[in-house]
Coordinates of C-alpha atoms and ligand atoms in Angstrom, one line a residue:
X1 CA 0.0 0.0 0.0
X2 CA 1.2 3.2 -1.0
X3 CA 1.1 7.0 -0.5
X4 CA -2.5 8.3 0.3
X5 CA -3.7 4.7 1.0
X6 CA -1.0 3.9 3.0
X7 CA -1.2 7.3 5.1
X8 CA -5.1 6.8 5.6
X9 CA -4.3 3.5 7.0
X10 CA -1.9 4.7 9.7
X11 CA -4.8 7.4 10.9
X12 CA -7.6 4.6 10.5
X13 CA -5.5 2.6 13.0
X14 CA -4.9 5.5 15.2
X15 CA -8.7 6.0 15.0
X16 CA -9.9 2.8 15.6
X17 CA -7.3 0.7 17.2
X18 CA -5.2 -1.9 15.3
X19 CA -8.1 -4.9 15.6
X20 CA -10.8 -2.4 14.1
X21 CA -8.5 -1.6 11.3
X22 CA -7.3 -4.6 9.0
X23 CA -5.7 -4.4 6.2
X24 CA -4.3 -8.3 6.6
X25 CA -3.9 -10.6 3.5
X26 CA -6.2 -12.6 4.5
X27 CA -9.2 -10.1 5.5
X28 CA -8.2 -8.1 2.5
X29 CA -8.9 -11.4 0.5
X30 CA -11.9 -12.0 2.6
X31 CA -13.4 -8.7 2.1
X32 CA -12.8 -8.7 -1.9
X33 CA -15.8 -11.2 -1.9
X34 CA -19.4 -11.0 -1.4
X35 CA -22.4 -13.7 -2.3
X36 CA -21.6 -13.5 -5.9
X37 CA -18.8 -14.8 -8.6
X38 CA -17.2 -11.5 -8.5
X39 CA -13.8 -11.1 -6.9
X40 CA -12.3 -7.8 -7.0
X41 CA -9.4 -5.8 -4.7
X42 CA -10.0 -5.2 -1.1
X43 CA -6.8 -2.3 0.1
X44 CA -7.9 -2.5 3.8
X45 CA -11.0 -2.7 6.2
X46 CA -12.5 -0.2 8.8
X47 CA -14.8 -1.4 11.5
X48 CA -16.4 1.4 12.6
X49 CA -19.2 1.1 15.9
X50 CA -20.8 4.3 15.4
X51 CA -22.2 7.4 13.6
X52 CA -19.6 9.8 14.4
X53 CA -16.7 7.0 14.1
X54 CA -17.6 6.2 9.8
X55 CA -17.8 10.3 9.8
X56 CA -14.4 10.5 10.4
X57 CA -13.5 7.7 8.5
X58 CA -15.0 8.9 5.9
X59 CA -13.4 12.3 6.3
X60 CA -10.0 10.6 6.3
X61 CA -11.1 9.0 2.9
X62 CA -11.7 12.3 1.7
X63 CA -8.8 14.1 2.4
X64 CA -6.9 10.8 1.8
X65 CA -8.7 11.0 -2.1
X66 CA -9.5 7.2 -1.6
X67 CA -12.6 5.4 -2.7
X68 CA -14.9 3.9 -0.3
X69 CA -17.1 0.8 -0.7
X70 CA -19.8 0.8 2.0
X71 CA -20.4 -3.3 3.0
X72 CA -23.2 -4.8 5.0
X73 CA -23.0 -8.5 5.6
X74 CA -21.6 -9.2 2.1
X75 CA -24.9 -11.9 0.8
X76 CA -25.1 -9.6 -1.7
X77 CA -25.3 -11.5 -5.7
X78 CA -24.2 -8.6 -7.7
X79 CA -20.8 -7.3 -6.4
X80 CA -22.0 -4.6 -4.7
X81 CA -19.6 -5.2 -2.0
X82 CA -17.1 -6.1 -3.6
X83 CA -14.3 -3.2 -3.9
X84 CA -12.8 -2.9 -7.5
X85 CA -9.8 -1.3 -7.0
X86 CA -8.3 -1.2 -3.7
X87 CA -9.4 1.7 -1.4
X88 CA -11.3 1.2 1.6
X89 CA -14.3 -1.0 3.2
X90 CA -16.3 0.4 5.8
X91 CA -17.9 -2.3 7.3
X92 CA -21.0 -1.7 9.3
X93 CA -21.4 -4.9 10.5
X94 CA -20.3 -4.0 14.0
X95 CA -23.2 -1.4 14.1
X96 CA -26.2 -3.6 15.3
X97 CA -28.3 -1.6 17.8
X98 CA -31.8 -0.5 17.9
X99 CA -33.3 2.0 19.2
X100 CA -36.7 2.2 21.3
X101 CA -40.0 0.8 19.3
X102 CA -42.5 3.9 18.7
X103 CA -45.5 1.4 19.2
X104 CA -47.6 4.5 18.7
X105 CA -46.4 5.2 15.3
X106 CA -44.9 1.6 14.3
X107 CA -41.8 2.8 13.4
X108 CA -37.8 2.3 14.6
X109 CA -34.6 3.7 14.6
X110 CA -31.6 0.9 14.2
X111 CA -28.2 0.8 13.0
X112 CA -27.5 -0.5 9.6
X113 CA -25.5 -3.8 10.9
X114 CA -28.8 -5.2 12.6
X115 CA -29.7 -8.3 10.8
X116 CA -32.9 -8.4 9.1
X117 CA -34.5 -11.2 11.0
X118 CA -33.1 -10.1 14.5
X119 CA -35.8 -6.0 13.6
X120 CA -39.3 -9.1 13.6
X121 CA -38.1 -11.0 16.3
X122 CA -37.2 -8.1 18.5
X123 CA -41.3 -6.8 17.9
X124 CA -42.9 -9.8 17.7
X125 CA -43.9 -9.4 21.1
X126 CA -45.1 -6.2 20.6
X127 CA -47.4 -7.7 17.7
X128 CA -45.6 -6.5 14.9
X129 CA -42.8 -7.2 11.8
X130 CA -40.4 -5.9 10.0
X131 CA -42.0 -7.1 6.5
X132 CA -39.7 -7.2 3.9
X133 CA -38.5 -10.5 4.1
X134 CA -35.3 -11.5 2.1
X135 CA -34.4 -15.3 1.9
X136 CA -31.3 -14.8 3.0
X137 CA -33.3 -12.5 6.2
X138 CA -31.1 -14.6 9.4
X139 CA -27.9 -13.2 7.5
X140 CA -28.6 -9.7 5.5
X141 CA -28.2 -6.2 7.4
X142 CA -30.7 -3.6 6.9
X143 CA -27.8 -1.4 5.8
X144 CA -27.5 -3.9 3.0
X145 CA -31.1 -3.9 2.4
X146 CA -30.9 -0.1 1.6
X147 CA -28.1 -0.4 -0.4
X148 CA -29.7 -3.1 -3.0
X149 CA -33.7 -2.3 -1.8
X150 CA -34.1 -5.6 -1.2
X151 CA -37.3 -7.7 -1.6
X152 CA -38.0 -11.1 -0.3
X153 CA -41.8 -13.4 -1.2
X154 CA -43.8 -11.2 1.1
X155 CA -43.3 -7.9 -0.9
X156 CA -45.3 -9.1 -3.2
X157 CA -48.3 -7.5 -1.3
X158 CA -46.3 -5.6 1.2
X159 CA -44.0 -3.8 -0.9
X160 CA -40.0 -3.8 -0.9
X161 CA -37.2 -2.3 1.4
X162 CA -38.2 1.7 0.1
X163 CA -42.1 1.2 1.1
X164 CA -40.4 0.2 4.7
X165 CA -38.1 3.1 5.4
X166 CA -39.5 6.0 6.8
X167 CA -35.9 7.9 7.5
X168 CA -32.4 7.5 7.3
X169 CA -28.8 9.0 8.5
X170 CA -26.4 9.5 6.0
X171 CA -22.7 10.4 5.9
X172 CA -21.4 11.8 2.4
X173 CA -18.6 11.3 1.2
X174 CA -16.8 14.2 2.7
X175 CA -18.0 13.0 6.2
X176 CA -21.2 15.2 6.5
X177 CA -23.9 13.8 8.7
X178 CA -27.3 14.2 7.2
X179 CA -30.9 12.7 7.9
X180 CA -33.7 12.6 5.2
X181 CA -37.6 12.0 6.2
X182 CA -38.4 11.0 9.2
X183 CA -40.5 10.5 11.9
X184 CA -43.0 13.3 10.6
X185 CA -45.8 12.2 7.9
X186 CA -44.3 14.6 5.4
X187 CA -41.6 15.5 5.9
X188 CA -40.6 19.2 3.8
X189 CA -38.1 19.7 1.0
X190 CA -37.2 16.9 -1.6
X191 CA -37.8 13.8 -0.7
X192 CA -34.3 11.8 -1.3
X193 CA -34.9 8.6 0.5
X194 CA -35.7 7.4 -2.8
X195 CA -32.1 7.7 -4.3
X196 CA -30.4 6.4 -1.2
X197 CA -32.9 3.4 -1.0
X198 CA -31.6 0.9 -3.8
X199 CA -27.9 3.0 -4.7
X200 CA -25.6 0.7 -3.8
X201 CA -23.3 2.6 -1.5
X202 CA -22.9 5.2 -4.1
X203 CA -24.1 8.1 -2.5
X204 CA -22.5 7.5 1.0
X205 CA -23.0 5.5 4.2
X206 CA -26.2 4.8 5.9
X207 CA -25.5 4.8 9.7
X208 CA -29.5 4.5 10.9
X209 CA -32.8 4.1 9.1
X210 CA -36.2 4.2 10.7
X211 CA -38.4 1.4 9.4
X212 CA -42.0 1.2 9.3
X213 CA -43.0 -2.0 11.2
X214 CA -46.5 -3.8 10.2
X215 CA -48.5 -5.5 12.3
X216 CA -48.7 -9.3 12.5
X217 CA -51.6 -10.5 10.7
X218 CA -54.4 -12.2 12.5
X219 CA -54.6 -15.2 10.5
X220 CA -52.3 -16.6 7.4
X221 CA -52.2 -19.7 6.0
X222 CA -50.1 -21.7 3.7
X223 CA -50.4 -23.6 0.6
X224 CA -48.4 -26.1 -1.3
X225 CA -49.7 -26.8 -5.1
X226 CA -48.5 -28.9 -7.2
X227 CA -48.2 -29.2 -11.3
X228 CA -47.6 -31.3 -13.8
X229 CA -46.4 -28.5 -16.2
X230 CA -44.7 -25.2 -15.6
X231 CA -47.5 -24.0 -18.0
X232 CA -49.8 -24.6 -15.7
X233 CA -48.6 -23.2 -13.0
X234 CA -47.2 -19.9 -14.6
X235 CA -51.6 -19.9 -15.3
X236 CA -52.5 -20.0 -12.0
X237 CA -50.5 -17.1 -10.8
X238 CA -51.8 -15.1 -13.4
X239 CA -55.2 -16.4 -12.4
X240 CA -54.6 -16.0 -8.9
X241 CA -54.2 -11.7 -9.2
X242 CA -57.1 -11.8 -12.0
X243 CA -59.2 -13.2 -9.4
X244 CA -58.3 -10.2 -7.2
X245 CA -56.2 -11.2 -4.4
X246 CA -52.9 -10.4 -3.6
X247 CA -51.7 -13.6 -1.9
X248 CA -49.2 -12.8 1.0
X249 CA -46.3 -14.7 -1.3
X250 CA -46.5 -16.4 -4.4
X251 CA -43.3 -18.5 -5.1
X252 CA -42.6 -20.9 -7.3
X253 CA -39.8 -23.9 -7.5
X254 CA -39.3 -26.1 -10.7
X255 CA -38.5 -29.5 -10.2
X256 CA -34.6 -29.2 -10.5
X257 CA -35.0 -27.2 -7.6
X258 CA -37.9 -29.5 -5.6
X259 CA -35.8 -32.2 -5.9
X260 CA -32.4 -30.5 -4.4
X261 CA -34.6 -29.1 -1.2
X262 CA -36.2 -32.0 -0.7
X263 CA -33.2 -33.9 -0.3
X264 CA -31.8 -31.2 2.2
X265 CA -34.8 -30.6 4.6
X266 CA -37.1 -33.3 4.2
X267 CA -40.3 -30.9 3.8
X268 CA -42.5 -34.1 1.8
X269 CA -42.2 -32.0 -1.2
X270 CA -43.7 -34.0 -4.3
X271 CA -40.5 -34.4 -6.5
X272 CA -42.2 -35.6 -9.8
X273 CA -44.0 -32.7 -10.2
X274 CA -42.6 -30.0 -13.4
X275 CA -43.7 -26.9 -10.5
X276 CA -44.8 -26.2 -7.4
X277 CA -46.0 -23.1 -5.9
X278 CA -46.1 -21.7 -2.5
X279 CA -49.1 -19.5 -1.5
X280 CA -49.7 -17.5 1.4
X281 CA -52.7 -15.9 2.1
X282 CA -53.5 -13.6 5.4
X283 CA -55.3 -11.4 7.0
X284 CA -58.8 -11.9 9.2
X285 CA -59.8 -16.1 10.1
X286 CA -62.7 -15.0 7.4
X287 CA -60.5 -13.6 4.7
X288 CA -58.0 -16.0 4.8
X289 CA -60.9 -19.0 4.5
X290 CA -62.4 -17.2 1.6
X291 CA -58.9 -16.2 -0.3
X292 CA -57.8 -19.9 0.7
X293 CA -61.5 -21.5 -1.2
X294 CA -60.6 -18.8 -4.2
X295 CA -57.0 -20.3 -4.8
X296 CA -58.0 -23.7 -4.6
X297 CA -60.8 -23.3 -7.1
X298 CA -58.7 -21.5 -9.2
X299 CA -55.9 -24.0 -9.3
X300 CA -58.2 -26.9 -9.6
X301 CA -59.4 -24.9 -13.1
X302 CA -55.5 -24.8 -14.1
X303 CA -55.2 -28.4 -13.5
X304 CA -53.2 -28.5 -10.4
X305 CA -52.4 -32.5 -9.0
X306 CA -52.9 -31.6 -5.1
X307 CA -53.2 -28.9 -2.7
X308 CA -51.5 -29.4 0.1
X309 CA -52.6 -26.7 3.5
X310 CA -50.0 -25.9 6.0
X311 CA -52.1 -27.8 9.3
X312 CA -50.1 -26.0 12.0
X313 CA -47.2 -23.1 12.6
X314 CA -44.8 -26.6 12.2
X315 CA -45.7 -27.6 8.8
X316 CA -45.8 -24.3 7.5
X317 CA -42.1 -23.1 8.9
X318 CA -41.4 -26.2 7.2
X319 CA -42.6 -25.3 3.9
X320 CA -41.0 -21.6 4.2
X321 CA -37.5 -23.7 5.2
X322 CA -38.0 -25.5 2.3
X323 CA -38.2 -22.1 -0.1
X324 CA -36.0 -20.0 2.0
X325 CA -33.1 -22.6 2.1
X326 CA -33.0 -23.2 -1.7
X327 CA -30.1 -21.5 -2.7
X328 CA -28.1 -23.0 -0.2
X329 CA -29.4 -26.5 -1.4
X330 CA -27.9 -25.9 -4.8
X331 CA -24.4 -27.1 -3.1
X332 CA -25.5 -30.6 -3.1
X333 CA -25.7 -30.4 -7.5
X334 CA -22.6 -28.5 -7.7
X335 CA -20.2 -26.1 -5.8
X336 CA -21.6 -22.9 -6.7
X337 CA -23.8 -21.1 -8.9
X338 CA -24.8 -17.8 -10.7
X339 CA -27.7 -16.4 -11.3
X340 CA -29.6 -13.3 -12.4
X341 CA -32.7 -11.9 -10.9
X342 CA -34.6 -10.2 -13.9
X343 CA -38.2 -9.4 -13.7
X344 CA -41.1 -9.8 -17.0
X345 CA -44.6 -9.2 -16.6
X346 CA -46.5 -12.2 -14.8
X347 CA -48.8 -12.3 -18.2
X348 CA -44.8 -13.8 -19.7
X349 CA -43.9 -16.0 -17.1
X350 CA -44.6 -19.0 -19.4
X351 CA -42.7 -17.7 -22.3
X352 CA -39.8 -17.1 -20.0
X353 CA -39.7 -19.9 -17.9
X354 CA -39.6 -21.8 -21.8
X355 CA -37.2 -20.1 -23.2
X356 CA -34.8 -20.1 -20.0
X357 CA -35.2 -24.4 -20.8
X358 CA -34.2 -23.7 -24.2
X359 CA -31.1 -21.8 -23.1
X360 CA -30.0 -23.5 -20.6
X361 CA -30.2 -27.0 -22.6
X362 CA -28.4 -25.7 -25.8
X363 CA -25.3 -24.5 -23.2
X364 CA -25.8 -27.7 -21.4
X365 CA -25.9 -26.0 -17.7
X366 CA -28.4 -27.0 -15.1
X367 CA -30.6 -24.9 -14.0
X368 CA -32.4 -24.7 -10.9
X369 CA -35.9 -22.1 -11.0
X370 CA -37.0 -20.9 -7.5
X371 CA -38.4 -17.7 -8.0
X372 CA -41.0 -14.4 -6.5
X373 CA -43.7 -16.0 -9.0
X374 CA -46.2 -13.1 -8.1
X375 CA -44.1 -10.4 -9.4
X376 CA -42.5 -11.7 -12.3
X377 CA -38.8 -11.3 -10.6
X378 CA -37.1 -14.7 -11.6
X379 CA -34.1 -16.7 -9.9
X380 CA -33.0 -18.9 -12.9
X381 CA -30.2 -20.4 -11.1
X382 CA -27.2 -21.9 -12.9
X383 CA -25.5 -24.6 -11.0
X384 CA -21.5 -24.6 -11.8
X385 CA -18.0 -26.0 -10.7
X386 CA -15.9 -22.8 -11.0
X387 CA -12.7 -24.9 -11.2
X388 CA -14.4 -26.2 -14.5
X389 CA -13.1 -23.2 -17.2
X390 CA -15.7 -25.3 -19.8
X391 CA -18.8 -25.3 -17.7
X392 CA -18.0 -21.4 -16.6
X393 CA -17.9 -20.2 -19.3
X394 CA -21.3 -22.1 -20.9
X395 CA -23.1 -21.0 -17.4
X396 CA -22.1 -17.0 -18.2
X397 CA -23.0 -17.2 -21.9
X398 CA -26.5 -19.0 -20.4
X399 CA -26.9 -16.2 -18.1
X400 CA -26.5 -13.8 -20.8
X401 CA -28.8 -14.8 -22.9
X402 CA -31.6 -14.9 -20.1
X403 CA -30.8 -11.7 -19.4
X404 CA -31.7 -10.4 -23.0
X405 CA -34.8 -13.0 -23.0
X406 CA -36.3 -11.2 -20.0
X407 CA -35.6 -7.4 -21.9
X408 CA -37.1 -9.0 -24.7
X409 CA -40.1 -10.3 -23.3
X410 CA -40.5 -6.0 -21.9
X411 CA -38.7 -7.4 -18.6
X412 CA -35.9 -5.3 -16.6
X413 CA -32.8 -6.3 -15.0
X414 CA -33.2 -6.7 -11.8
X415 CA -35.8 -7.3 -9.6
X416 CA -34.1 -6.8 -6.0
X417 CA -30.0 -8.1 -5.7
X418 CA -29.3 -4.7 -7.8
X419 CA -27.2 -3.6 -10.4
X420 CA -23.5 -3.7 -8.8
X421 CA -21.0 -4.7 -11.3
X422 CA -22.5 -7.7 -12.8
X423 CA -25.5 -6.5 -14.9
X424 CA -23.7 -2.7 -15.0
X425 CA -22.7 -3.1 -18.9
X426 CA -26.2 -4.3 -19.3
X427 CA -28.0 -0.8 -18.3
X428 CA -28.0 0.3 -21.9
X429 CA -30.9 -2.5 -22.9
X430 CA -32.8 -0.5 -20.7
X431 CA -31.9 3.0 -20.3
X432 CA -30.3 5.6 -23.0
X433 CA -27.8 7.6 -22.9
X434 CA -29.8 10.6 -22.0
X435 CA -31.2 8.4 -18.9
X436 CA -27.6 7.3 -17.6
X437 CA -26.6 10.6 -18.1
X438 CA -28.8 12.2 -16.1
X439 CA -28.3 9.2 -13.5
X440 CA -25.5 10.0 -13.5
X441 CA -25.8 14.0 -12.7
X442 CA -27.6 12.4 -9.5
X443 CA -25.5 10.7 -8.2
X444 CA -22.7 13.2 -9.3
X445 CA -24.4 15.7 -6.8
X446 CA -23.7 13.4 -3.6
X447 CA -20.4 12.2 -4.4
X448 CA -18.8 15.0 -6.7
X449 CA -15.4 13.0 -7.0
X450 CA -16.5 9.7 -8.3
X451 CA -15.2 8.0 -4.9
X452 CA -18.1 6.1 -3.4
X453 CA -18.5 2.3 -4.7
X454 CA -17.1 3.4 -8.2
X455 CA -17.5 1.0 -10.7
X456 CA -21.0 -0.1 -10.0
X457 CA -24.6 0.2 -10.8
X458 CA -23.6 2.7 -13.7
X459 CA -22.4 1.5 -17.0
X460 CA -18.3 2.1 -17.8
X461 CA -17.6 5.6 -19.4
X462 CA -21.1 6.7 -18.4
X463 CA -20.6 11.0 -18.0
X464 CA -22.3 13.9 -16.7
X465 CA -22.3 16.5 -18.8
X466 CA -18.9 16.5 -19.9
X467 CA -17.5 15.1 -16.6
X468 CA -17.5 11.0 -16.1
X469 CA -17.7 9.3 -13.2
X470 CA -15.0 6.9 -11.8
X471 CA -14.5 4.5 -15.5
X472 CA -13.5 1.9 -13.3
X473 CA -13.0 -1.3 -15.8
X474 CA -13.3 -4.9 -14.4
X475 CA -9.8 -6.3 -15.3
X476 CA -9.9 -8.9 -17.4
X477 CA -10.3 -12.8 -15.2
X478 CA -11.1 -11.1 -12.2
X479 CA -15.1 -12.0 -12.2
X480 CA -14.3 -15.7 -10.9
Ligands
FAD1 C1 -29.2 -17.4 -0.1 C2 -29.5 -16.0 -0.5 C3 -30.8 -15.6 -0.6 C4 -31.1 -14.3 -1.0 N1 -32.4 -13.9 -1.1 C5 -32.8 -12.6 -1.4 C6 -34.1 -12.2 -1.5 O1 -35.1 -13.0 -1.3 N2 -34.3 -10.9 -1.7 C7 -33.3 -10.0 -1.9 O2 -33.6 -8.8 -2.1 N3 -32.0 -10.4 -1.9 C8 -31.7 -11.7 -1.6 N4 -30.4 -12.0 -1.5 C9 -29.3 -11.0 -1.8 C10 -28.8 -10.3 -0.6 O3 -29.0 -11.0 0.6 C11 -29.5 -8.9 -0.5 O4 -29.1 -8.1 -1.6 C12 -29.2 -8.1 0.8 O5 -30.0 -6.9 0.8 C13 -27.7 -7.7 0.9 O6 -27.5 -7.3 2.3 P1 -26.0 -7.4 2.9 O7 -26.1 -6.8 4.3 O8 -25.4 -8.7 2.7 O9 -25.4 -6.3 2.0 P2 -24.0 -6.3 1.2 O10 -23.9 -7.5 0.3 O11 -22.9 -6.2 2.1 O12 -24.1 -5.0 0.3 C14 -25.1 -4.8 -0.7 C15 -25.0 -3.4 -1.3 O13 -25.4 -2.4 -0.3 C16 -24.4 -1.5 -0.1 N5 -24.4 -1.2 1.4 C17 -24.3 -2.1 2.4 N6 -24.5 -1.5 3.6 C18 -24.6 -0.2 3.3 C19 -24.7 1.0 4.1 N7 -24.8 0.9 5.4 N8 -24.8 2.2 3.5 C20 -24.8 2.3 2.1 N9 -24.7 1.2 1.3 C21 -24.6 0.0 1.9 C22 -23.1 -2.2 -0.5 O14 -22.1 -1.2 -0.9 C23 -23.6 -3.0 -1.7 O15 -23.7 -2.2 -2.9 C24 -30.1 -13.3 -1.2 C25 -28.7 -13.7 -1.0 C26 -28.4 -15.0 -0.7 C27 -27.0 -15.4 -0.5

């Protein structure tokens, strides 16, 4: 490490103290990773514990001219947490406490290293959730969930990570504290919780966000159908929201994926079966009974084989174990995987869920679906052996060509893992150059010098006006 970098790390220690500072081979190897195939360069690691402590940091960054990559718990699938070049990681994961519950207003104030899971289970007894509800929920910080405005299979009817946050503290990049919304209804001036919600780190660090917390539901109940075809299936969601109801969570599973869950957690999933779907339905004992007699009848017209109801709390964590673990059972076809998480209209799911068959047989990948049926946002996931150059390559060009299928089809990129450096170069299928530009502008007029998470979200040599932003390039062989 050299000159400014080198200098910043000497003050970060000073700062922080030498075991909140690392800049170690092996955390600097550690932190160039995150849940996805990227790998990129990790210069050194702060650990700050509170607001005041990533202000300076960040100030020291500043003065320092380093870039900063803000990083949660690192589940993240597109590289957004990945550094490209160096610079510095704060990591907020040391930042996990929550305030006081407003039970009058439903809302809290908690640091962004609090795990998503940890927010419902600490107001459960208080009769309430946290309801964005990422799979990967036990692991994922809320910081995180800001970053990418992550969804999860009940946002299908409660909405994503921006419907849930109320406020937020952020530091800029020059180490200004500022809060946007808040507690107040409406809150005056622009609102900007929009553009922090869902930009990747690029703007600066979130050190608190208020979330809105929903009450439990009375009554919820859960569903497993099963399908012969994916056809068929695809149908019934479609027929499902026709009908009027917004089910809780829609998911479905294909039977690559049924068969590598079942063998994982035992949940009595039916493994010959092309698709399965998961419904949830909730609200009051006599809402659910009649949303519950609408999506059996409607299935039964779509030609479903059996509907199997959740009979107690048991069977249905069961069933949610068996969806929310299915990533994770993907070791037992192969060591890894990649995926994409485009969105198309639920009226294409058939189409897409076709021609992501087609693709995936001509490269000769397997390919695992499990997937937020309800909103369109797919999880075509690509098993692979990364130590296989043959089968890597095949699994990216696969994952390519789904990505085009979906913008085809009048899909978008990505329905909640984000942008970060893995779909970046794709932005032009879906935005033009006047749209990147002015994208671009925005996020110009948080971080003026291009030195917060460069290299993601936007597309290489993307400018505004005549300035461009950080044209960081991913060298060549460092995506795996
Ligand atoms: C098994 C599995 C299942 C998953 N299921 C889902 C799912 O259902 N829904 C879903 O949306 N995602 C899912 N994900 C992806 C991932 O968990 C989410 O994207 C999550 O929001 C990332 O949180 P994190 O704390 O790990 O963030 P990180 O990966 O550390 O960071 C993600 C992004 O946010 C930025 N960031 C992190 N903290 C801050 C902060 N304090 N201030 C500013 N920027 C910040 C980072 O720079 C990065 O760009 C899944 C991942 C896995 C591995």
């Amino acid at each position: 490490m050299t000159g400014g970098a080198g200098h910043l790390a000497d003050r970060l220690r000073a700062l922080l103290g030498p075991e909140r500072l690392l800049d170690g081979n092996l955390a600097r190897n550690l932190y160039a990773h995150d849940g996805s195939i990227v790998t990129g360069d990790c210069g050194m690691v702060a650990l700050p514990e509170t607001t005041e402590e990533v202000a300076t940091c960040m100030a020291m960054a500043h003065a320092a001219g380093v870039e900063v990559t803000p990083r949660g718990s690192g589940t993240g699938l597109a590289g957004g947490a990945v550094p490209l070049e160096g610079g510095l990681v704060i990591s907020l994961a040391r930042m996990r406490e929550m305030g006081e519950v407003d039970t009058a207003n439903a809302c809290v104030w908690v640091q962004p290293g609090v795990l998503n899971l940890d927010v419902s289970m600490a107001v459960e007894h208080l009769g309430l959730h946290y309801a964005p509800d990422p799979s990967s929920q036990a692991a994922c910080s809320i910081g995180g969930n800001v970053g990418t405005n992550a969804g999860g299979p009940h946002c299908l009817a409660y909405g994503v990570t921006v419907q849930h946050v109320l406020g937020l503290e952020l530091v800029r990049p020059d180490g200004q504290v500022v809060v946007l919304g808040g507690e107040a209804p409406d809150p005056p001036g622009f609102d900007l919780r929009g553009v922090v919600v869902g930009a990747e780190g690029t703007v600066g660090v979130v050190t608190r966000v208020l979330l809105r917390l929903t009450p439990l539901p009375p009554d919820v109940r859960t569903m497993l159908l099963d399908f012969m075809t994916v056809a068929e299936a695809s149908a019934t969601v479609q027929a499902i929201i026709a009908e009027g109801i917004i089910p809780a969570a829609l998911e479905m599973m294909d039977r690559n994926m049924a068969l590598a869950v079942e063998e994982f957690v035992h949940a009595g999933l039916p493994t010959d079966a092309a698709a399965l779907l998961l419904v949830e339905v909730d609200g009051t004992r006599a809402e659910v009974d009649t949303a519950t007699g609408i999506v059996e009848a409607v299935a039964h017209r779509h030609g479903v084989r059996t509907v199997r109801v959740a009979r107690d709390e048991e069977e249905r964590a069961l069933l949610w174990k068996a969806r929310k673990t299915a990533f994770g059972a993907v070791a037992r076809v192969r060591p890894s995987y990649y995926l994409h998480d485009c969105v198309v209209p639920r009226t294409r799911l058939v189409e897409i869920m076709e021609a992501i068959g087609e693709i995936t047989a001509r490269e000769r990948v397997i390919c695992l679906n499990v997937f937020h049926a309800g909103d369109g946002n797919l999880h075509p996931i690509i098993a692979l052996d990364r130590s296989d150059p043959d089968e890597t390559e095949r699994a990216m060009r696969a994952g390519d060509q789904i990505v085009r299928a979906c913008i085809a089809l009048g899909g978008t990129l990505s329905g909640e893992h984000g942008i970060g450096v893995e779909k970046r170069e794709y932005m032009p299928l879906v935005f033009d150059s006047g749209d990147l530009e002015a994208q671009a502008c925005v996020r110009r007029a948080f971080d003026p010098d291009g030195r917060m998470n460069p290299g993601k979200v936007l597309p290489t040599g993307t400018r505004c006006g005549e300035v461009g932003l950080a044209d960081t390039q991913v060298p060549e062989g460092t995506w795996i």
